[in-house]
Amino acid sequence: MTVWPAAAALARALTMLERAGASGELEASAREGRAKIVIREGRVIAIDAPSVAAPRLGHLLVGSGVDAAAVERAAATRESGVRVGDAVVRAGLAGQGAISHALRVQLRARVRSIAGWDGVELRFERCAPRPRAHEEPSRAGELLLGAMRDALSGATVPSVRDRIGEGSLVLTPLGEALVGGAPLWPDEQALAAVLRRPSTLDALERACRGSDRAFRLLLALRVLEGAAPPPPGRATLSLLARKAREIRRATSAEALLDLPRGARPDEARAAWRKLAATLHPDRFAHGVPAPLLRVSTEVACAINGAARELRAAR
């Protein structure tokens, strides 16, 4: 299963720089390579990443309808050191709309690659970015959500539900910033509107009428930490504390799952699913003290072990 370890860190950094209207270079470094994300007044204008494979501007322009033979002539007659895409643009073979689209596709491809880097380190240096031959200033939400949508292009509602699991989700402040800075289709807008309050996946699916595209947006937001389980309420915290006490008292598997002795396998599975959805560590991963997260992890492991024990006994 593909993961994007650096996606959330990029989202936090780029939205913060956008809010500040900052100009400079955000350097990303990891084992996989280095990249410089060039920002002017909070907008990403270019990404210099020699180690990142991304489609060439010339290839993208051909794909958007520019005459391939004309591109070949421009490539053959271009000056030394001039890229094919630049030669095509200088020759007037592509309109501004095609150029803008190609530049955005390039930026999204590079962001998608960087988001997959493991252990990425980000460092921002304020400076005045040098003028570029071609710029397509992009907002953080448009760029990040677009990159994740591209990466998830084959995902469907069932596959997204399987990936996310059970429980409710709600937009985080980061998610609000991302969707506020990105063009959304009507089905995506419907999902985002419902996501502004804690909502189950069933409710979200109804809101977008089962749209695969809207659920790809949902998964993109989840990857970017723009959607997360709602903060635990008093009842959830009370249940967590009770389960922690039961673990210390070495309560039986049935009791830990709130089941009577001799419960049927289907009852055990239903009880486990309910408790796991309520007490999963993801519910405690945002804005809660680290000790509470550790307790949640301990309880989740014990609940999973109890369910396995009951399945093995039957």
Coordinates of N, CA and C in Angstrom, one line a residue, residues 195-282:
L195 N -18.3 17.5 6.1 CA -17.1 17.2 6.8 C -16.8 18.2 7.8
R196 N -17.4 19.4 7.7 CA -17.1 20.5 8.7 C -17.7 20.2 10.1
R197 N -18.5 19.1 10.2 CA -18.9 18.6 11.5 C -18.6 17.1 11.5
P198 N -18.4 16.5 12.7 CA -18.1 15.1 12.8 C -19.1 14.3 12.0
S199 N -18.6 13.4 11.1 CA -19.5 12.7 10.2 C -19.0 11.3 10.0
T200 N -19.9 10.3 9.9 CA -19.5 9.0 9.6 C -19.2 8.8 8.1
L201 N -18.6 7.8 7.7 CA -18.4 7.6 6.2 C -19.7 7.3 5.5
D202 N -20.7 6.7 6.2 CA -22.0 6.6 5.6 C -22.6 7.9 5.2
A203 N -22.5 8.9 6.2 CA -23.1 10.2 6.0 C -22.4 10.9 4.9
L204 N -21.1 10.8 4.8 CA -20.3 11.4 3.8 C -20.6 10.8 2.4
E205 N -20.8 9.5 2.4 CA -21.1 8.9 1.1 C -22.5 9.3 0.6
R206 N -23.4 9.5 1.5 CA -24.8 10.0 1.1 C -24.7 11.4 0.6
A207 N -23.8 12.2 1.3 CA -23.7 13.7 0.9 C -23.2 13.8 -0.5
C208 N -22.3 13.0 -0.9 CA -21.7 13.1 -2.2 C -22.3 12.2 -3.2
R209 N -23.4 11.5 -2.8 CA -24.1 10.5 -3.7 C -23.1 9.4 -4.2
G210 N -22.3 8.9 -3.4 CA -21.4 7.8 -3.7 C -20.4 8.2 -4.8
S211 N -19.9 9.4 -4.8 CA -18.9 9.8 -5.8 C -17.5 9.3 -5.5
D212 N -16.9 8.6 -6.4 CA -15.5 8.1 -6.2 C -14.6 9.3 -6.1
R213 N -14.9 10.3 -7.0 CA -14.0 11.5 -7.0 C -14.0 12.2 -5.6
A214 N -15.2 12.4 -5.0 CA -15.3 13.0 -3.7 C -14.6 12.2 -2.6
F215 N -14.7 10.9 -2.7 CA -14.0 10.0 -1.7 C -12.5 10.0 -1.9
R216 N -12.1 10.3 -3.1 CA -10.6 10.5 -3.3 C -10.1 11.7 -2.7
L217 N -11.0 12.8 -2.7 CA -10.7 14.0 -2.0 C -10.6 13.7 -0.5
L218 N -11.5 12.9 0.0 CA -11.6 12.6 1.5 C -10.3 11.8 1.9
L219 N -9.8 10.9 1.0 CA -8.6 10.2 1.4 C -7.4 11.1 1.3
A220 N -7.4 12.0 0.3 CA -6.3 13.0 0.2 C -6.2 13.8 1.4
L221 N -7.4 14.3 1.9 CA -7.4 15.1 3.1 C -6.9 14.2 4.3
R222 N -7.3 13.0 4.4 CA -6.8 12.1 5.5 C -5.3 11.9 5.4
V223 N -4.7 11.7 4.2 CA -3.3 11.6 4.1 C -2.6 12.9 4.5
L224 N -3.2 14.0 4.2 CA -2.5 15.3 4.5 C -2.9 15.8 5.9
E225 N -3.6 15.0 6.7 CA -4.1 15.3 8.0 C -5.0 16.5 8.0
G226 N -5.7 16.7 6.9 CA -6.7 17.7 6.8 C -8.1 17.2 7.2
A227 N -8.2 15.9 7.4 CA -9.4 15.3 8.0 C -8.9 14.3 9.1
A228 N -9.5 14.3 10.2 CA -9.1 13.4 11.3 C -10.3 13.1 12.2
P229 N -10.2 12.0 13.0 CA -11.3 11.7 13.9 C -11.5 12.9 14.9
P230 N -12.7 13.2 15.2 CA -13.0 14.3 16.1 C -12.4 14.1 17.5
P231 N -12.0 15.2 18.2 CA -11.4 15.0 19.5 C -12.3 14.2 20.4
P232 N -11.7 13.3 21.3 CA -12.6 12.5 22.1 C -13.4 13.3 23.1
G233 N -14.6 12.9 23.3 CA -15.5 13.6 24.3 C -15.4 12.9 25.7
R234 N -16.2 13.4 26.6 CA -16.1 12.9 28.0 C -16.4 11.5 28.1
A235 N -17.4 11.0 27.3 CA -17.8 9.6 27.4 C -16.7 8.7 26.9
T236 N -16.0 9.2 25.8 CA -14.9 8.4 25.2 C -13.8 8.3 26.2
L237 N -13.4 9.4 26.8 CA -12.4 9.4 27.8 C -12.7 8.5 29.0
S238 N -14.0 8.5 29.5 CA -14.4 7.7 30.6 C -14.3 6.2 30.2
L239 N -14.7 5.9 29.0 CA -14.5 4.5 28.5 C -13.1 4.0 28.5
L240 N -12.2 4.9 28.0 CA -10.8 4.6 27.9 C -10.2 4.4 29.3
A241 N -10.6 5.2 30.2 CA -10.1 5.0 31.6 C -10.6 3.7 32.2
R242 N -11.8 3.3 31.9 CA -12.4 2.1 32.4 C -11.6 0.9 31.9
K243 N -11.4 0.9 30.5 CA -10.7 -0.2 29.9 C -9.2 -0.3 30.4
A244 N -8.6 0.8 30.7 CA -7.2 0.8 31.2 C -7.2 0.2 32.6
R245 N -8.3 0.4 33.4 CA -8.3 -0.2 34.8 C -8.6 -1.7 34.6
E246 N -9.4 -2.1 33.7 CA -9.7 -3.5 33.5 C -8.5 -4.3 33.0
I247 N -7.6 -3.6 32.2 CA -6.4 -4.3 31.8 C -5.5 -4.5 33.0
R248 N -5.4 -3.5 33.9 CA -4.5 -3.7 35.1 C -5.0 -4.8 36.0
R249 N -6.4 -5.0 36.0 CA -6.9 -6.0 36.8 C -7.0 -7.4 36.1
A250 N -6.4 -7.4 34.9 CA -6.4 -8.7 34.1 C -7.8 -9.3 33.9
T251 N -8.7 -8.4 33.5 CA -10.0 -8.8 33.2 C -10.1 -9.8 32.1
S252 N -11.0 -10.7 32.1 CA -11.2 -11.7 31.0 C -11.4 -11.0 29.7
A253 N -11.2 -11.8 28.6 CA -11.4 -11.3 27.2 C -12.8 -10.9 27.0
E254 N -13.8 -11.7 27.5 CA -15.2 -11.3 27.4 C -15.5 -10.0 28.1
A255 N -15.1 -9.9 29.3 CA -15.4 -8.7 30.1 C -14.7 -7.4 29.4
L256 N -13.5 -7.6 28.9 CA -12.8 -6.5 28.3 C -13.6 -6.0 27.0
L257 N -14.3 -6.9 26.4 CA -15.1 -6.6 25.2 C -16.5 -6.3 25.6
D258 N -16.8 -6.2 26.9 CA -18.2 -5.9 27.4 C -19.2 -7.0 26.9
L259 N -18.7 -8.3 27.0 CA -19.5 -9.4 26.5 C -19.8 -10.3 27.7
P260 N -21.0 -11.0 27.7 CA -21.2 -12.0 28.7 C -20.4 -13.3 28.4
R261 N -20.2 -14.1 29.3 CA -19.4 -15.3 29.1 C -20.1 -16.2 28.1
G262 N -19.4 -16.8 27.2 CA -20.0 -17.7 26.2 C -20.6 -16.9 25.0
A263 N -20.3 -15.7 24.8 CA -20.8 -14.9 23.7 C -20.5 -15.6 22.3
R264 N -21.4 -15.4 21.4 CA -21.2 -16.0 20.0 C -20.1 -15.2 19.3
P265 N -19.4 -15.9 18.3 CA -18.4 -15.2 17.5 C -18.8 -13.9 16.9
D266 N -20.1 -13.9 16.3 CA -20.5 -12.7 15.7 C -20.7 -11.5 16.7
E267 N -21.1 -11.9 17.9 CA -21.2 -10.9 19.0 C -19.9 -10.3 19.4
A268 N -18.9 -11.2 19.4 CA -17.5 -10.8 19.8 C -17.0 -9.9 18.7
R269 N -17.2 -10.2 17.5 CA -16.7 -9.3 16.4 C -17.4 -8.0 16.4
A270 N -18.7 -7.9 16.6 CA -19.4 -6.7 16.7 C -18.9 -5.8 17.8
A271 N -18.7 -6.4 19.0 CA -18.2 -5.7 20.2 C -16.8 -5.2 19.9
W272 N -16.0 -6.0 19.3 CA -14.6 -5.5 19.0 C -14.6 -4.3 18.1
R273 N -15.4 -4.4 17.0 CA -15.5 -3.3 16.0 C -15.9 -2.0 16.7
K274 N -16.9 -2.1 17.6 CA -17.4 -0.9 18.2 C -16.4 -0.3 19.1
L275 N -15.7 -1.1 19.9 CA -14.7 -0.6 20.8 C -13.5 -0.1 20.1
A276 N -13.1 -0.8 19.0 CA -11.9 -0.4 18.2 C -12.2 1.0 17.6
A277 N -13.4 1.2 17.0 CA -13.7 2.4 16.4 C -13.7 3.6 17.4
T278 N -14.1 3.3 18.6 CA -14.2 4.4 19.6 C -12.9 4.7 20.2
L279 N -12.0 3.7 20.5 CA -10.8 3.9 21.2 C -9.5 3.7 20.4
H280 N -9.6 3.7 19.1 CA -8.4 3.6 18.3 C -7.5 4.8 18.5
P281 N -6.2 4.6 18.5 CA -5.2 5.7 18.8 C -5.4 6.9 17.9
D282 N -5.9 6.6 16.6 CA -6.1 7.8 15.7 C -7.1 8.8 16.3

